[in-house]
Short mmCIF file of C-alpha atoms and ligand atoms in Angstrom, two decimals:
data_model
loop_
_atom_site.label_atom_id
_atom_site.label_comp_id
_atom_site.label_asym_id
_atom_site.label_seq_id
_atom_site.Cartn_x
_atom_site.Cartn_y
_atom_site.Cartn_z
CA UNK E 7 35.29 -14.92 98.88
CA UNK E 8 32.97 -17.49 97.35
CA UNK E 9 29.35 -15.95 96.70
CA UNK E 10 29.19 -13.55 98.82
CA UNK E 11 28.02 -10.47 97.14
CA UNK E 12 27.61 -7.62 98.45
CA UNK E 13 25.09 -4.72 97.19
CA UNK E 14 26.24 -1.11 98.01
CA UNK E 15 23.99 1.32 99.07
CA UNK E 16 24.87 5.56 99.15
CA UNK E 17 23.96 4.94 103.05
CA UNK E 18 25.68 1.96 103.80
CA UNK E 19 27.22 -1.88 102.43
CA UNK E 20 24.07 -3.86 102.78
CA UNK E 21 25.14 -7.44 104.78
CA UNK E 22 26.36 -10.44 102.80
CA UNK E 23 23.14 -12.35 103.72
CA UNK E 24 20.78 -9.37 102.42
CA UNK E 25 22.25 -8.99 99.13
CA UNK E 26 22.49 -12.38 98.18
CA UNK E 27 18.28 -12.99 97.94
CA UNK E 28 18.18 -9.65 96.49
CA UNK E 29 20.63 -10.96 93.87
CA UNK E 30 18.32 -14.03 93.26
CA UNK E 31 15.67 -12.21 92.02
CA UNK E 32 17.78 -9.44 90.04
CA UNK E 33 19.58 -11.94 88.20
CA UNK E 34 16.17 -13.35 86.85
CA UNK E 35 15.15 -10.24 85.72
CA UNK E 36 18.30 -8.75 84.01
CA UNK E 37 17.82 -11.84 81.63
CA UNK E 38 14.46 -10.92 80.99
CA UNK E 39 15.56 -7.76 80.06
CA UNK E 40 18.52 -8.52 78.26
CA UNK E 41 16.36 -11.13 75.81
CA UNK E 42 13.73 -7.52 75.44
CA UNK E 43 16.67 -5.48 74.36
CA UNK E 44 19.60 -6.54 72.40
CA UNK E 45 19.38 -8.52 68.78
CA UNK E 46 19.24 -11.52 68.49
CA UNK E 47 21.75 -13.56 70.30
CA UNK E 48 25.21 -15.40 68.98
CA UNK E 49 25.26 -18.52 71.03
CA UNK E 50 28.87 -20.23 71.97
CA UNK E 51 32.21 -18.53 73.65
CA UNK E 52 33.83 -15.44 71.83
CA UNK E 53 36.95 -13.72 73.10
CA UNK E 54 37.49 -10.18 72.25
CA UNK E 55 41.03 -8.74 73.22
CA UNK E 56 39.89 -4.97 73.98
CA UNK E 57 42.85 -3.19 74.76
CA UNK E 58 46.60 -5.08 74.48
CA UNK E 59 48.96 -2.60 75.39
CA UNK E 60 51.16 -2.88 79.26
CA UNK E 61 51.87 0.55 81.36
CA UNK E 62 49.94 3.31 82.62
CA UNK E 63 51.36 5.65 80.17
CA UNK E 64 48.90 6.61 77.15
CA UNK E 65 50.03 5.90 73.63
CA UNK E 66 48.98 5.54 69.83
CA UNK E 67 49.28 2.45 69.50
CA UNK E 68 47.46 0.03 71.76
CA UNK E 69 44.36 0.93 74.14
CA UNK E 70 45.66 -0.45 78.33
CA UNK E 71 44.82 -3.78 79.34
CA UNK E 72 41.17 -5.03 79.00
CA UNK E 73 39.40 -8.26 77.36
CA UNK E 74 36.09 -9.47 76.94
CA UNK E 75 34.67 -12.96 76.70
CA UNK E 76 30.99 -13.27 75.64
CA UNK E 77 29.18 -16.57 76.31
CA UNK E 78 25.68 -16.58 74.94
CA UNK E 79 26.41 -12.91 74.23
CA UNK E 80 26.65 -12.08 78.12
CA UNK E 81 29.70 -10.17 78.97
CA UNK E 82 32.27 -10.92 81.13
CA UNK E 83 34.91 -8.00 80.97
CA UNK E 84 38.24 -8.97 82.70
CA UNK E 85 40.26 -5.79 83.49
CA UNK E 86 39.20 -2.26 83.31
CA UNK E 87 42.20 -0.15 81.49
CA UNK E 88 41.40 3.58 80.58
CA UNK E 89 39.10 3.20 77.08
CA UNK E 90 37.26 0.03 78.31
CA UNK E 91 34.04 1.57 77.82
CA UNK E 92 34.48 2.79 74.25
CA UNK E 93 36.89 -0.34 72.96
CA UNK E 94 33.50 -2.50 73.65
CA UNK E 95 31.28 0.16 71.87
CA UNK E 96 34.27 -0.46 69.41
CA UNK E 97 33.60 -4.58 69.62
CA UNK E 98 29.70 -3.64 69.17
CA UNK E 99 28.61 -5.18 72.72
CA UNK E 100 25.97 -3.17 74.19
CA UNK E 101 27.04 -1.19 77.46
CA UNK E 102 23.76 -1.83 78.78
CA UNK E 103 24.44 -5.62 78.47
CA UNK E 104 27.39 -5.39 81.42
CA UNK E 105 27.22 -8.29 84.06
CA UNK E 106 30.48 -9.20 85.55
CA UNK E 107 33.39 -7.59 85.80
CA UNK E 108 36.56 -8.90 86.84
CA UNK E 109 39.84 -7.24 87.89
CA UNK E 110 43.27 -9.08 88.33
CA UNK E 111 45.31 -6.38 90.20
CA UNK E 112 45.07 -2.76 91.43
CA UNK E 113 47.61 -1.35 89.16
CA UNK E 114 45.98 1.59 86.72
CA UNK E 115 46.22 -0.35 83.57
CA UNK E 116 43.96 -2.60 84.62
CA UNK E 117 41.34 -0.72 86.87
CA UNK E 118 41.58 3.01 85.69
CA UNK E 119 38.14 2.62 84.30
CA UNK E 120 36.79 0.18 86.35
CA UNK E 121 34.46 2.60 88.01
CA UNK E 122 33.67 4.47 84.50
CA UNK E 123 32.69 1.22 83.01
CA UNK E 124 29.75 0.84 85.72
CA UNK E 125 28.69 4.60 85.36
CA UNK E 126 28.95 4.15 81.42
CA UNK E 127 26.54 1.26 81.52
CA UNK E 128 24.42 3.01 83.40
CA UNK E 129 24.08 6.21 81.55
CA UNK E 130 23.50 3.23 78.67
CA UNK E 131 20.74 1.94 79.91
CA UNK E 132 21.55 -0.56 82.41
CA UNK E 133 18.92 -1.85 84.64
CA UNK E 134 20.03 -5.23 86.26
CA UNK E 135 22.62 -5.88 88.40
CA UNK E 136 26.71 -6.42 87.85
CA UNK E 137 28.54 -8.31 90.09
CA UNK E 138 32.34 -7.37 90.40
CA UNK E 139 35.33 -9.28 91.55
CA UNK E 140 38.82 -8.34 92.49
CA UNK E 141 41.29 -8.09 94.82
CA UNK E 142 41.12 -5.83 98.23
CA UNK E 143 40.28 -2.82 98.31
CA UNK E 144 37.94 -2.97 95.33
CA UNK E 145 35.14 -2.94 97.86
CA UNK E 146 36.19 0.43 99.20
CA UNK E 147 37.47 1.68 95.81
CA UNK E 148 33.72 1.13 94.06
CA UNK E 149 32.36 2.97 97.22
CA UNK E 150 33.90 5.99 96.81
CA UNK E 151 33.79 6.21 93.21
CA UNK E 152 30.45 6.51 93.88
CA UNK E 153 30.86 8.94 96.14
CA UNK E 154 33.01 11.28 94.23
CA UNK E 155 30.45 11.06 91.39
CA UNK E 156 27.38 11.54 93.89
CA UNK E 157 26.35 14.86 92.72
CA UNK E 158 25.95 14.07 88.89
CA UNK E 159 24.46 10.00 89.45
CA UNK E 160 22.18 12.07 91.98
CA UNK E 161 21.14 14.50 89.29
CA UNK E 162 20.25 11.99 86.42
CA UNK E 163 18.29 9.70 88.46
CA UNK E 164 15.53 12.34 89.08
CA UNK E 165 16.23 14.44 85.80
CA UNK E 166 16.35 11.44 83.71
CA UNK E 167 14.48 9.04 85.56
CA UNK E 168 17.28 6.43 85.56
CA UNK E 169 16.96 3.54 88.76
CA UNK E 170 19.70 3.92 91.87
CA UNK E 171 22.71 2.97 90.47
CA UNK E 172 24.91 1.71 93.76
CA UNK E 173 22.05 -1.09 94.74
CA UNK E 174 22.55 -2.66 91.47
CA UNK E 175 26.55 -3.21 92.23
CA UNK E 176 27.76 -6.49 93.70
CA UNK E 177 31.09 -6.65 94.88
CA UNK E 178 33.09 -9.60 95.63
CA UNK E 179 37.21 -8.95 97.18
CA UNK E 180 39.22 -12.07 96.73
CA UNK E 181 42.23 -13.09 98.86
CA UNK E 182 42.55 -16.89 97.84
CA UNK E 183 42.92 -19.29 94.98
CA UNK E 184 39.75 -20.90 94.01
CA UNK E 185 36.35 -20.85 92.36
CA UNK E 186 35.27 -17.40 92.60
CA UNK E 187 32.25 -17.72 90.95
CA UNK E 188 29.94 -20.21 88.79
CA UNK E 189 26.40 -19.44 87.21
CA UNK E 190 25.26 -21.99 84.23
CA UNK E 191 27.55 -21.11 81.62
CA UNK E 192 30.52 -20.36 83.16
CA UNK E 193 33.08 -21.21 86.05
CA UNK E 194 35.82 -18.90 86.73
CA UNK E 195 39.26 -19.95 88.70
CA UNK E 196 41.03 -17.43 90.29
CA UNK E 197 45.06 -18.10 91.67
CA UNK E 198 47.32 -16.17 93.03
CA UNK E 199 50.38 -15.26 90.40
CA UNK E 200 53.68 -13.21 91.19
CA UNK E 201 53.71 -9.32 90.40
CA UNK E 202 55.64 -7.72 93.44
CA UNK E 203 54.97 -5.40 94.41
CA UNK E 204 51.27 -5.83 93.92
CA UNK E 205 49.20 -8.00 96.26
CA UNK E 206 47.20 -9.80 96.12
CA UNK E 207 47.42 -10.15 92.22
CA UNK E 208 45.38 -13.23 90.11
CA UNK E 209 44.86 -14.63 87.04
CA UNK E 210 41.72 -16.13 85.97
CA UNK E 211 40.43 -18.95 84.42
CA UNK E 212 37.07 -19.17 82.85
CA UNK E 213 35.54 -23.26 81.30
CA UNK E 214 32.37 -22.81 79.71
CA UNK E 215 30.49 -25.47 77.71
CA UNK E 216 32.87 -25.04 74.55
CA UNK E 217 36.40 -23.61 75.51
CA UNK E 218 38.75 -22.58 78.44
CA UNK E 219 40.11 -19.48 78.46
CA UNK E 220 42.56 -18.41 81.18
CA UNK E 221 44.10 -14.80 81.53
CA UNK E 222 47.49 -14.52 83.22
CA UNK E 223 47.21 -10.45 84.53
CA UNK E 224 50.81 -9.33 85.05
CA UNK E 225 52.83 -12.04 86.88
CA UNK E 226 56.63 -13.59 86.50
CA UNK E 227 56.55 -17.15 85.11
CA UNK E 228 54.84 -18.82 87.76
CA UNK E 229 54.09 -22.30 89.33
CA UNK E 230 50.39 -21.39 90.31
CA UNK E 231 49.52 -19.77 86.65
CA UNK E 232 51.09 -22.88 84.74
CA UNK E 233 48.43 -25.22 87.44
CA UNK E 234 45.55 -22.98 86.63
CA UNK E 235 46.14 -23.01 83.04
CA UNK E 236 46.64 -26.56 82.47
CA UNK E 237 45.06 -27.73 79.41
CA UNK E 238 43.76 -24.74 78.48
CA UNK E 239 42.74 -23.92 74.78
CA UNK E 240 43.47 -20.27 74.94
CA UNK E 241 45.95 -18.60 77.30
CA UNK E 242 45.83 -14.88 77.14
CA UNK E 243 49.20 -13.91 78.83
CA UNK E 244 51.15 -10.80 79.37
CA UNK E 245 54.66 -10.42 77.27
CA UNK E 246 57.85 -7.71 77.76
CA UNK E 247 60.60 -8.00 75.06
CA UNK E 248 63.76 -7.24 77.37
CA UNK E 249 66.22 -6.23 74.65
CA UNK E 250 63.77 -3.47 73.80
CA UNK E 251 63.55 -2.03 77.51
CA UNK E 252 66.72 0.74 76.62
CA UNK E 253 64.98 2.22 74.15
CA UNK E 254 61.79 2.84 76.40
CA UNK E 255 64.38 3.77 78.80
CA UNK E 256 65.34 6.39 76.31
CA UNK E 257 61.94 8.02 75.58
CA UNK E 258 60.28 7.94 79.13
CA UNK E 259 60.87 9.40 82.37
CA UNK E 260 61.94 8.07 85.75
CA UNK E 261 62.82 5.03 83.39
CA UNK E 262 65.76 3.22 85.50
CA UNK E 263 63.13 2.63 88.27
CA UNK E 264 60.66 1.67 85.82
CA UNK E 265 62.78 -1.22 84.24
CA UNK E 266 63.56 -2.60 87.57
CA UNK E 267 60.21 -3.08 88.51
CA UNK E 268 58.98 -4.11 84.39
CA UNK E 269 62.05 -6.91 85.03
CA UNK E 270 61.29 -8.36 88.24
CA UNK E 271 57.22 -8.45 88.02
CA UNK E 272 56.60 -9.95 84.40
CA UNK E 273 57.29 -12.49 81.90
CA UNK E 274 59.79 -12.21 79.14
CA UNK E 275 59.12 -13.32 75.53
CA UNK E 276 61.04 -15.84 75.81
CA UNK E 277 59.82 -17.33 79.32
CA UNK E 278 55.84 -17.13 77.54
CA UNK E 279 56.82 -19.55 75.51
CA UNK E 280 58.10 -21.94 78.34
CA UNK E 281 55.31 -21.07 80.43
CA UNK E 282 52.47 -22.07 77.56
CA UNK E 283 54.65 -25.41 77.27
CA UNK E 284 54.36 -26.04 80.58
CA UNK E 285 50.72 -25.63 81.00
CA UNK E 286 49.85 -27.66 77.57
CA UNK E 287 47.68 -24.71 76.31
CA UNK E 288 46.18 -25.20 72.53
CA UNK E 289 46.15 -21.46 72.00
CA UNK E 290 49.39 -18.70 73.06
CA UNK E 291 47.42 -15.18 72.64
CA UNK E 292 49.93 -12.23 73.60
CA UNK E 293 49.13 -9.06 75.45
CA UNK E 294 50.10 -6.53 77.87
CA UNK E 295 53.18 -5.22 75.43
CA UNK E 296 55.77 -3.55 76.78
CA UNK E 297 56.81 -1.53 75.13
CA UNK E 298 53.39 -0.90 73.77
CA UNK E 299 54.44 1.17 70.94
CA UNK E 300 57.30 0.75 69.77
CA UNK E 301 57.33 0.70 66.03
CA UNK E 302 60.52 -1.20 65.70
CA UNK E 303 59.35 -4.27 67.17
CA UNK E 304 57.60 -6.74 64.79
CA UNK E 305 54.83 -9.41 65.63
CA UNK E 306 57.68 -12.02 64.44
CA UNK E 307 59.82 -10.79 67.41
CA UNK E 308 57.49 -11.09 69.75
CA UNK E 309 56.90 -14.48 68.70
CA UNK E 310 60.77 -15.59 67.65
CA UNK E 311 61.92 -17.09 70.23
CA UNK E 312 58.88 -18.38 72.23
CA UNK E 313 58.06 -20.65 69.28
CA UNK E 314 61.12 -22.44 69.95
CA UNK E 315 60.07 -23.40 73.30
CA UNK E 316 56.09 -23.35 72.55
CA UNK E 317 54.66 -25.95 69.74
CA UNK E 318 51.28 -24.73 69.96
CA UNK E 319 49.35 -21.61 67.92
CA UNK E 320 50.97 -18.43 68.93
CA UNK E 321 48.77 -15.18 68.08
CA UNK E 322 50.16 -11.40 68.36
CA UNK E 323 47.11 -9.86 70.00
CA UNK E 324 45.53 -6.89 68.69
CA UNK E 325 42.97 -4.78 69.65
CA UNK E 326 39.33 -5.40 69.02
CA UNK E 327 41.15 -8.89 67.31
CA UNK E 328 38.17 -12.23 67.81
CA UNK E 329 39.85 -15.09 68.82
ZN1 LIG W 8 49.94 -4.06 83.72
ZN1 LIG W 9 50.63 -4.71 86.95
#
């Protein structure tokens, strides 16, 4: 969907048409405020890798998958992994500062606090409007985490005389490669990449005045994701190390089913490299480890092999790491 946002009331989704002038004269005003509120601003692109660790399963190491680009110090949080919320009170942007919010697939390590994040820059402060994009059903997902939270949002907004939260949300589902959404700063790309058996999944790309920035989500080595990426001076893409899968295997549950699908549905550490050759990226920035904590494995062999195939700057993401 291109610009078609859609407000969400506790009655009913308002139409397509409605919410868009409403939008017009919110997004005027949440600059106002913004400008009010926060310090003074850092101008140019920053990327913040929030949480770098692949798999729903909790662990010491590295917080689930989540990243934040700041243009003109206005967020733009891609993925919504469990800890989102406190990794950017961690990265010292403001919760009350939330705009956008953009999700590349329905698994839990990317949208398991995609609803918290909202509530959390509420209970912050928040006052303007967010507009969210993702794949089906995030419309229906962000209704009824509002409704399962009903009673308490219902209580503060009297109590502590906070504004409605749910007309302030903007929700956009995507189906289809294609700008998804463009303001002054920034134009974001969304294509389709490969992560059976999750569909629709995307990756996104985002050009603003300075830098292009493209995040693969989970996804095999892929045609569309090498198109999308072309050029780019940072690609933030997902990484497994395959040789290291037994010894997950060894410490986790249900694993034989679990390697299948880690196998057929991502990218290898040595394929990254190809893939960042491919699309004639300045910048390789790992994430999404799996395993994501496993103290055996060193940043040099993440990065062994795909700097054979990938001339370019390769960088072992971190969390809360600036790039
Ligand atoms: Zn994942
Ligand atoms: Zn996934």
């Amino acid at each position: 969907m291109k610009n078609g946002g859609k407000g969400i009331s506790r009655r009913q989704f308002l139409t397509g048409s409605a919410a868009i002038g409403l939008g017009g004269l919110l997004s005027k005003k949440i600059f106002a405020q913004s400008k009010e509120s926060t310090p003074p601003q850092k101008s140019g692109t920053r990327l913040i890798l929030l949480g770098t660790g692949g798999g729903p399963r909790p662990n010491k190491v590295r917080a689930q998958s989540s990243w934040v680009i700041l243009v003109n110090d206005v967020p733009y949080v891609v993925d919504c992994g469990e800890g989102v919320s406190r990794q950017l009170v961690f990265a010292n942007v403001p919760l009350r500062n939330l705009r956008y919010i953009f999700i590349t697939h329905h698994h839990s390590d990317h949208n398991l606090d995609y609803g918290n994040l909202i509530y959390n820059a509420w209970v912050s402060g928040f006052k303007g409007r967010i507009d969210s994009y993702g794949p089906p059903p995030i419309e229906k997902m962000t209704k009824l985490y509002f409704e399962m939270n009903a009673y308490d949002i219902n209580i503060r907004i009297p109590d502590e005389g906070r504004p409605p939260l749910t007309p302030m949300i903007f929700v956009h589902e995507l189906s289809k490669d294609g700008v998804v959404m463009q303001n002054e700063s920034v134009k974001v790309t969304a294509a389709l990449v490969n992560h059976p058996p999750v569909e629709p999944s995307f990756a996104y790309r985002f050009d603003t005045p300075g830098r292009s920035i493209v995040f693969s989500g989970d996804t095999t080595p892929c045609d569309n994701l090498i198109k999308l990426a072309q050029g780019a001076d940072v690609l933030v893409h997902e990484v497994i190390h395959k040789p290291s899968l037994a010894r997950l295997m060894a410490r986790v549950p249900n694993a034989d089913r679990l390697v299948e699908h880690i196998v057929a549905s991502h990218t290898t550490h040595i394929d990254v490299g190809k893939v960042a050759k491919a699309a004639r990226v300045k910048t390789l920035v790992l994430t999404h480890f799996v395993p994501a904590d496993d103290p055996s494995l060193t940043d040099e062999m993440w990065i062994e092999v795909a700097k054979t195939h990938f001339n370019g700057k390769i960088i072992v993401g971190k969390d809360l790491m600036e790039i």
